[in-house]
Coordinates of C-alpha atoms in Angstrom, one line a residue:
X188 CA 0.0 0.0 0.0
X189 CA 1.4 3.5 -0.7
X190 CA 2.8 5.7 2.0
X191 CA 0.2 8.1 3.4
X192 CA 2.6 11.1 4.8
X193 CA 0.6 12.7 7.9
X194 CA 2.7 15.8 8.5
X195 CA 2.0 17.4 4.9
X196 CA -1.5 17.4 6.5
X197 CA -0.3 18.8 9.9
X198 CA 1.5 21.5 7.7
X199 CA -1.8 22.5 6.1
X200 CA -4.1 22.5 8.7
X201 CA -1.8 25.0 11.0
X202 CA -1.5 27.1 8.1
X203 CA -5.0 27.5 8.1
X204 CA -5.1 28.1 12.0
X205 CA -4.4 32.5 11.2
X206 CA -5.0 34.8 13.6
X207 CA -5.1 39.4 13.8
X208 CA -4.3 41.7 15.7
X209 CA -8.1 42.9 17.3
X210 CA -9.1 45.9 16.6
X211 CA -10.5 49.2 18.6
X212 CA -13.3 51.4 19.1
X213 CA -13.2 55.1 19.0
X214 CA -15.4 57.4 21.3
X215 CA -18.4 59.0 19.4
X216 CA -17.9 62.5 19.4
X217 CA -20.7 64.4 22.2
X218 CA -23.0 66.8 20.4
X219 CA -24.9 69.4 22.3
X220 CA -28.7 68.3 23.4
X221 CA -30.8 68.8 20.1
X222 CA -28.3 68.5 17.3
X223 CA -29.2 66.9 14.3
X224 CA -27.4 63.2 14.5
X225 CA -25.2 63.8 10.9
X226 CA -23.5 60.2 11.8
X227 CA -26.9 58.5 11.4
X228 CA -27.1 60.0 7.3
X229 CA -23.7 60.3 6.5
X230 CA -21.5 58.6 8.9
X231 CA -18.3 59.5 10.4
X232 CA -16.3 62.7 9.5
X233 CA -13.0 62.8 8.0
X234 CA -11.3 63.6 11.3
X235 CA -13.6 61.2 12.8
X236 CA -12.0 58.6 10.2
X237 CA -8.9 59.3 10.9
X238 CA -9.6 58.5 14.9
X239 CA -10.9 55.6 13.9
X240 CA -7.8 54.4 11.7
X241 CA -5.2 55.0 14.8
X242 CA -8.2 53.4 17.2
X243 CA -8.2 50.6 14.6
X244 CA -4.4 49.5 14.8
X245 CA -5.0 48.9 18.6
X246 CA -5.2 45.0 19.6
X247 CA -7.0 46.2 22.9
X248 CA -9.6 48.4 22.8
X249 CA -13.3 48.5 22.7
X250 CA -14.6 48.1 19.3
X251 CA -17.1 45.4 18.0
X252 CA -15.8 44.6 14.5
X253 CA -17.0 42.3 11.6
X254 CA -13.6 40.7 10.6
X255 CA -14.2 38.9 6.9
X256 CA -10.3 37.8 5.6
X257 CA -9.6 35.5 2.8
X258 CA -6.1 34.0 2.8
X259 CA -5.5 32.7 -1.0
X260 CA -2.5 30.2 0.0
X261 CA 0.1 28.7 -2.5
X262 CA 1.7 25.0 -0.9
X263 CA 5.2 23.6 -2.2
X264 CA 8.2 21.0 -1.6
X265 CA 9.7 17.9 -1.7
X266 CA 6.9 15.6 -1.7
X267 CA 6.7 13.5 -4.6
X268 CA 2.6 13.6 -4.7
X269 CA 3.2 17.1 -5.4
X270 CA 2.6 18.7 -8.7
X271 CA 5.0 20.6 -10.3
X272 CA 3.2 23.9 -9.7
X273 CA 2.2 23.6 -6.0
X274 CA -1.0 23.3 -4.6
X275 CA -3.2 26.2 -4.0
X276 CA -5.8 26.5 -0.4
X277 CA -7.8 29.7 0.4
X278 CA -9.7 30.1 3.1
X279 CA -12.5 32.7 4.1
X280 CA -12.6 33.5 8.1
X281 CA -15.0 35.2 9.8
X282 CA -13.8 36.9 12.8
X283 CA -16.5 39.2 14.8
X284 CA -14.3 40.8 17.2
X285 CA -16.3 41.9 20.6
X286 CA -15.3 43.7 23.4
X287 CA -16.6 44.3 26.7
X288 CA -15.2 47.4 29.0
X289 CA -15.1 46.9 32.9
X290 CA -12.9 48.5 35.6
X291 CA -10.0 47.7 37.8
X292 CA -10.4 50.4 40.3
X293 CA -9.9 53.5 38.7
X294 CA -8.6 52.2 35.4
X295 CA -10.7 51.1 32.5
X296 CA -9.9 47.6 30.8
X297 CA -11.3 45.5 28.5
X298 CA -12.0 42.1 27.8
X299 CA -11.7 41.1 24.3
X300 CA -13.9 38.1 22.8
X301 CA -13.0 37.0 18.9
X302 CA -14.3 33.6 17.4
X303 CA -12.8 32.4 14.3
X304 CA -15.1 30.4 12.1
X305 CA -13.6 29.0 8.2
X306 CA -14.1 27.9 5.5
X307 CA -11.5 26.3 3.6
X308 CA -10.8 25.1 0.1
X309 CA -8.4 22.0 0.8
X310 CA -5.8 20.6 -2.1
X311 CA -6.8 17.1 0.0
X312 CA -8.8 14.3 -1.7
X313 CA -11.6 13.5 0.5
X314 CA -10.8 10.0 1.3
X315 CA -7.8 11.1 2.5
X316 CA -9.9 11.4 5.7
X317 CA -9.4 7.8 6.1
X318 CA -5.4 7.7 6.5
X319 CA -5.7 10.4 9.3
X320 CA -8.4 8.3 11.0
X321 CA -5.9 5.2 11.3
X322 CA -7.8 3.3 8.2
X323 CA -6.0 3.7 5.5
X324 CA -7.2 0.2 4.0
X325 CA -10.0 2.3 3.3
X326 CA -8.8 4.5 0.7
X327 CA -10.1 3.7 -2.7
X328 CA -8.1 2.0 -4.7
X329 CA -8.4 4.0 -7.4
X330 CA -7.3 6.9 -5.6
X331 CA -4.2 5.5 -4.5
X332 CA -3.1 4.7 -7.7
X333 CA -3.1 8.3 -8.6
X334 CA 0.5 9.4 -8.7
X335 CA -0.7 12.8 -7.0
X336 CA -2.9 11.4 -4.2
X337 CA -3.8 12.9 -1.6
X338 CA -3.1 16.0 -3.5
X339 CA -5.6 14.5 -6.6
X340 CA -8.6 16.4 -5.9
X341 CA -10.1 19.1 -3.7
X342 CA -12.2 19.1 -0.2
X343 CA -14.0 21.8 0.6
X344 CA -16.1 23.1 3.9
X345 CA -16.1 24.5 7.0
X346 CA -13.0 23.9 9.5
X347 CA -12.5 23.8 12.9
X348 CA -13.8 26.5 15.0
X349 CA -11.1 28.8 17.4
X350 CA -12.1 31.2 20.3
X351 CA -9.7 34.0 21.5
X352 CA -10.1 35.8 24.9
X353 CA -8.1 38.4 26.4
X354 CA -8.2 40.8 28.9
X355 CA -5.9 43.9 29.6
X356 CA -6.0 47.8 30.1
X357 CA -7.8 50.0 27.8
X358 CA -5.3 52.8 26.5
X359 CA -5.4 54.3 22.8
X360 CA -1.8 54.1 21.9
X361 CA 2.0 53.6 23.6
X362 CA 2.6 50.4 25.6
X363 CA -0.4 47.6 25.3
X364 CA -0.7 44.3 26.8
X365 CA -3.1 41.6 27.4
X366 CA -3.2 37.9 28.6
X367 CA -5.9 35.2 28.2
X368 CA -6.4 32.4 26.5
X369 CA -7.5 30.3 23.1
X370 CA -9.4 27.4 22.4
X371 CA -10.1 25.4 18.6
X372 CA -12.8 23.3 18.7
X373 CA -13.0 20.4 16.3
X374 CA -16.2 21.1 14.0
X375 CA -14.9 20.6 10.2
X376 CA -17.4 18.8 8.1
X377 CA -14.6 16.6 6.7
X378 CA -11.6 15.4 8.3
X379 CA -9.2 16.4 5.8
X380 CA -10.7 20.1 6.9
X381 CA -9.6 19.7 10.6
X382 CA -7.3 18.1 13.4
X383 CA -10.4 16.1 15.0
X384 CA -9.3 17.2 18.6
X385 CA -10.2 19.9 21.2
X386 CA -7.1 22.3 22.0
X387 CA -6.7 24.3 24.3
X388 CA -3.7 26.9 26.0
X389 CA -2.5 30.7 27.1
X390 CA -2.5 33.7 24.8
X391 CA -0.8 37.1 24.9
X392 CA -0.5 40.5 23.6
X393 CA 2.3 43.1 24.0
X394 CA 2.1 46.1 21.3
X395 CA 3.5 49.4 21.1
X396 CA 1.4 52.0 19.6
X397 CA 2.5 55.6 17.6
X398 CA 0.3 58.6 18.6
X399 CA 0.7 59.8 15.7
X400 CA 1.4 59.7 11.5
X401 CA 5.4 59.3 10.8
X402 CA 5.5 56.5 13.6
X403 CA 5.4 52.9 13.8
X404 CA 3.1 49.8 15.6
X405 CA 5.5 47.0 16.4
X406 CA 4.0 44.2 18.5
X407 CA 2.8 40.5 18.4
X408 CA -0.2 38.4 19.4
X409 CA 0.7 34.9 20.3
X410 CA -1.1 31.8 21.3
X411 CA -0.6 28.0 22.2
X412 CA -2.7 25.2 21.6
X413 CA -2.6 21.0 22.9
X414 CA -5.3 18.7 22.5
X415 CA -6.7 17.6 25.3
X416 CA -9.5 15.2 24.1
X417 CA -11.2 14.5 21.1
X418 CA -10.7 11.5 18.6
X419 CA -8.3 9.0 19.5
X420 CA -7.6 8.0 16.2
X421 CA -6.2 11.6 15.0
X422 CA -3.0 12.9 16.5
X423 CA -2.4 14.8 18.8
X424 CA -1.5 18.6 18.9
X425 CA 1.0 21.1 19.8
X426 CA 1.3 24.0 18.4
X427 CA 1.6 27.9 18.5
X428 CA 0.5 30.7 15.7
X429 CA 2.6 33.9 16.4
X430 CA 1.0 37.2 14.6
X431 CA 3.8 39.6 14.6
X432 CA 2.8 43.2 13.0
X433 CA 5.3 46.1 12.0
X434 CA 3.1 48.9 10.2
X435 CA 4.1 52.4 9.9
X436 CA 1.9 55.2 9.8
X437 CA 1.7 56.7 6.6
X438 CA -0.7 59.3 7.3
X439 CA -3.8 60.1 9.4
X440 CA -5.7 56.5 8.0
X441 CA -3.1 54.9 5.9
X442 CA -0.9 52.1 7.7
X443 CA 1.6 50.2 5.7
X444 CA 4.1 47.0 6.4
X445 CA 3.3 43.9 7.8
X446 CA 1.5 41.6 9.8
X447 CA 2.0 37.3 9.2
X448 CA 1.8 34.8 11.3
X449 CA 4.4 32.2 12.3
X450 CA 3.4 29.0 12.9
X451 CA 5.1 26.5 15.0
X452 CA 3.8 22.5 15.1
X453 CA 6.3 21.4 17.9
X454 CA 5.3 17.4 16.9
X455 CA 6.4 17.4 13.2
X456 CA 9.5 16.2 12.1
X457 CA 12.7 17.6 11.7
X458 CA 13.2 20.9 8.9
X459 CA 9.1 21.1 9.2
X460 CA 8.1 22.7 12.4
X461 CA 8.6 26.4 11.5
X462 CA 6.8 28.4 8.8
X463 CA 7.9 32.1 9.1
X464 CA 6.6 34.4 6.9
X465 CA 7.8 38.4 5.6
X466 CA 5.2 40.5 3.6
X467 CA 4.3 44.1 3.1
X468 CA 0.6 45.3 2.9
X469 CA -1.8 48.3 3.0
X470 CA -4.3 49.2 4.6
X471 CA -6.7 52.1 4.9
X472 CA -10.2 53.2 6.7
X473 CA -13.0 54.7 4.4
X474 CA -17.0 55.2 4.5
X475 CA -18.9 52.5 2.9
X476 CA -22.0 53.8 2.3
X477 CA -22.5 55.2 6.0
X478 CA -20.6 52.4 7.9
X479 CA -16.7 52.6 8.5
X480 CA -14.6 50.1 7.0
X481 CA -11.0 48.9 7.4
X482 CA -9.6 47.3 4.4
X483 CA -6.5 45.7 3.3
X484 CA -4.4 43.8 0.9
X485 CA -0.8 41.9 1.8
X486 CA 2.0 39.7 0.1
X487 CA 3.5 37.5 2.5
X488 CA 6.8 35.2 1.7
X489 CA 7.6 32.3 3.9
X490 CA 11.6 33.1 4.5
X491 CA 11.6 30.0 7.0
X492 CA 9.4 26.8 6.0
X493 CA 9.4 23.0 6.1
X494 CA 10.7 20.7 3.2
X495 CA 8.3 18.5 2.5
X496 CA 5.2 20.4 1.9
X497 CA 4.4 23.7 3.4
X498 CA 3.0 27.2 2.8
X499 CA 5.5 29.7 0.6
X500 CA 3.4 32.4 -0.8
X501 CA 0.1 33.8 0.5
X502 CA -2.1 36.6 -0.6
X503 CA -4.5 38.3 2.2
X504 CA -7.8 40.9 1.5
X505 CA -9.0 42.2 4.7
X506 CA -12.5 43.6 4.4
X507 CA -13.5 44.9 8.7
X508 CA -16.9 46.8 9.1
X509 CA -16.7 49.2 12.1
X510 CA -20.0 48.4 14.3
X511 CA -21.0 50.7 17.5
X512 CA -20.1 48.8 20.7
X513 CA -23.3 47.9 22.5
X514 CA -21.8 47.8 26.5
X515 CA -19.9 50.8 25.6
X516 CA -20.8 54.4 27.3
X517 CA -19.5 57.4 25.1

């Protein structure tokens, strides 16, 4: 029976496992009692645009966000099921990003909810779903006798399901942190589409924010997973996504540089454990319609990646309607 090779799957699925920086809410501007509410018609003004642009490069704050990203990801290496132009994987996550303001005495903080549902397009056959289940006698013949299986046909459906939480002080810019912690949940529709296992571990923030245009946002947002139940058959997990970001501020909305995420599977072998990615995006806040938007477009290059089979090249569209905070007083 032909070799079924686990960690090109292990490589894929962590690829898929991306994570943001969270994003935050400015403070609606106070007009005097009996003002005609402009936002309502027109939305925010330019100045209260650019407010929201420096509010939005903040990991911590207050703002309720509908994060929509599609991650068009190109696959490559050594392994011999391969074609010789790759494999291609996009994915589509939807991130609403909700926050929830409380106080520690006299300071304000804020605890930070995001869940992260996908839906992936997977360069795995289907019945390749049986190999990561232990059964690999149940592979179709006929698939195996495909010179590119698994990589002979495409999967595609939801994925497994993460939750981020984290709580730490509410400040608009300078020195941020926060500490909580993030779960993935196994509810892919096919196997090939997730790791079959509940994960769970710590996460962190530390950022530091420019007041203002001319300076630059340098921080990172890490977390941690292992499995901790699930099915027995699948293996288990240990792994870490790192989201370091380096943007400049290029004016009053404009951000430009980088934000990728390395991604660390502590059980693969040898030469495939680290992907580490370089890129340089742009980004921008504008009005659509009424409703404030961030948007964005990056190139990332993996500089650092395994041999076998593992992400090189991936192209990401940010698309991040600006919603009114609920919990929040302004």
């Amino acid at each position: 029976m032909r070799e079924i090779n686990l960690p090109a799957f292990l490589a894929l699925t962590v690829a898929c496992l991306s994570s943001e920086p969270l994003l935050a809410q400015t403070t609606d501007k106070v007009e005097p009692a009996g003002t005609p509410d402009k936002t309502a018609s027109s939305g925010p003004s330019a100045a209260e645009l650019e407010k929201l642009a420096k509010m939005s490069a903040n990991p911590l704050g207050a703002a309720w966000m509908l994060w929509l990203q599609n991650d068009y990801t190109h696959f490559d290496g050594d392994n011999d099921a391969l074609s010789s132009s790759g494999e291609w994987a996009n994915t589509t996550t939807f991130q609403p990003v909700m926050s929830f303001p409380f106080h520690v005495g006299d300071d304000e903080w804020n605890f930070i909810m995001r869940p992260v549902i996908q839906y992936q397009s997977s360069p795995y056959e289907e019945s390749f779903g049986h190999a990561l289940n232990g059964h690999p006698e149940d592979i179709p013949a006929s698939d195996l006798a495909n010179s590119n299986y698994p990589f002979s046909g495409r999967t595609s459906g939801f994925g497994d399901t993460a939750l981020l939480t984290l709580v730490g002080p509410a400040r608009d810019d300078g020195f941020i942190w926060g500490v909580g912690a993030s779960q993935i949940f196994p509810t892919a529709e096919d196997d090939v589409l997730g790791q079959g296992k509940y994960q769970a571990g710590p996460a962190f923030l530390v950022a530091s924010l420019a007041p203002n245009p001319g300076g630059w946002n340098i921080g990172a947002l890490g977390q941690h997973w292992w499995s901790y139940a699930g099915d027995d058959d699948r293996e288990d997990t240990n792994q870490t996504n790192i989201q370091y970001f380096l943007n400049y501020r290029l004016s009053g909305k404009e951000l430009i540089g980088m934000a990728p995420n390395i991604k660390i599977n502590w059980e693969a072998d040898s030469g495939e454990k680290v992907n580490l990615p370089i890129g340089l995006g742009y980004s921008d806040v504008t009005k659509f319609g009424s409703m404030p938007v961030r948007w964005g477009v990056e190139l990332q290059y993996s500089a650092i990646k395994g041999d076998e089979f593992d992400a090189d090249f991936n192209l990401r569209f940010l698309f991040i309607p600006i919603i009114k905070n609920p919990f929040a007083s302004y």
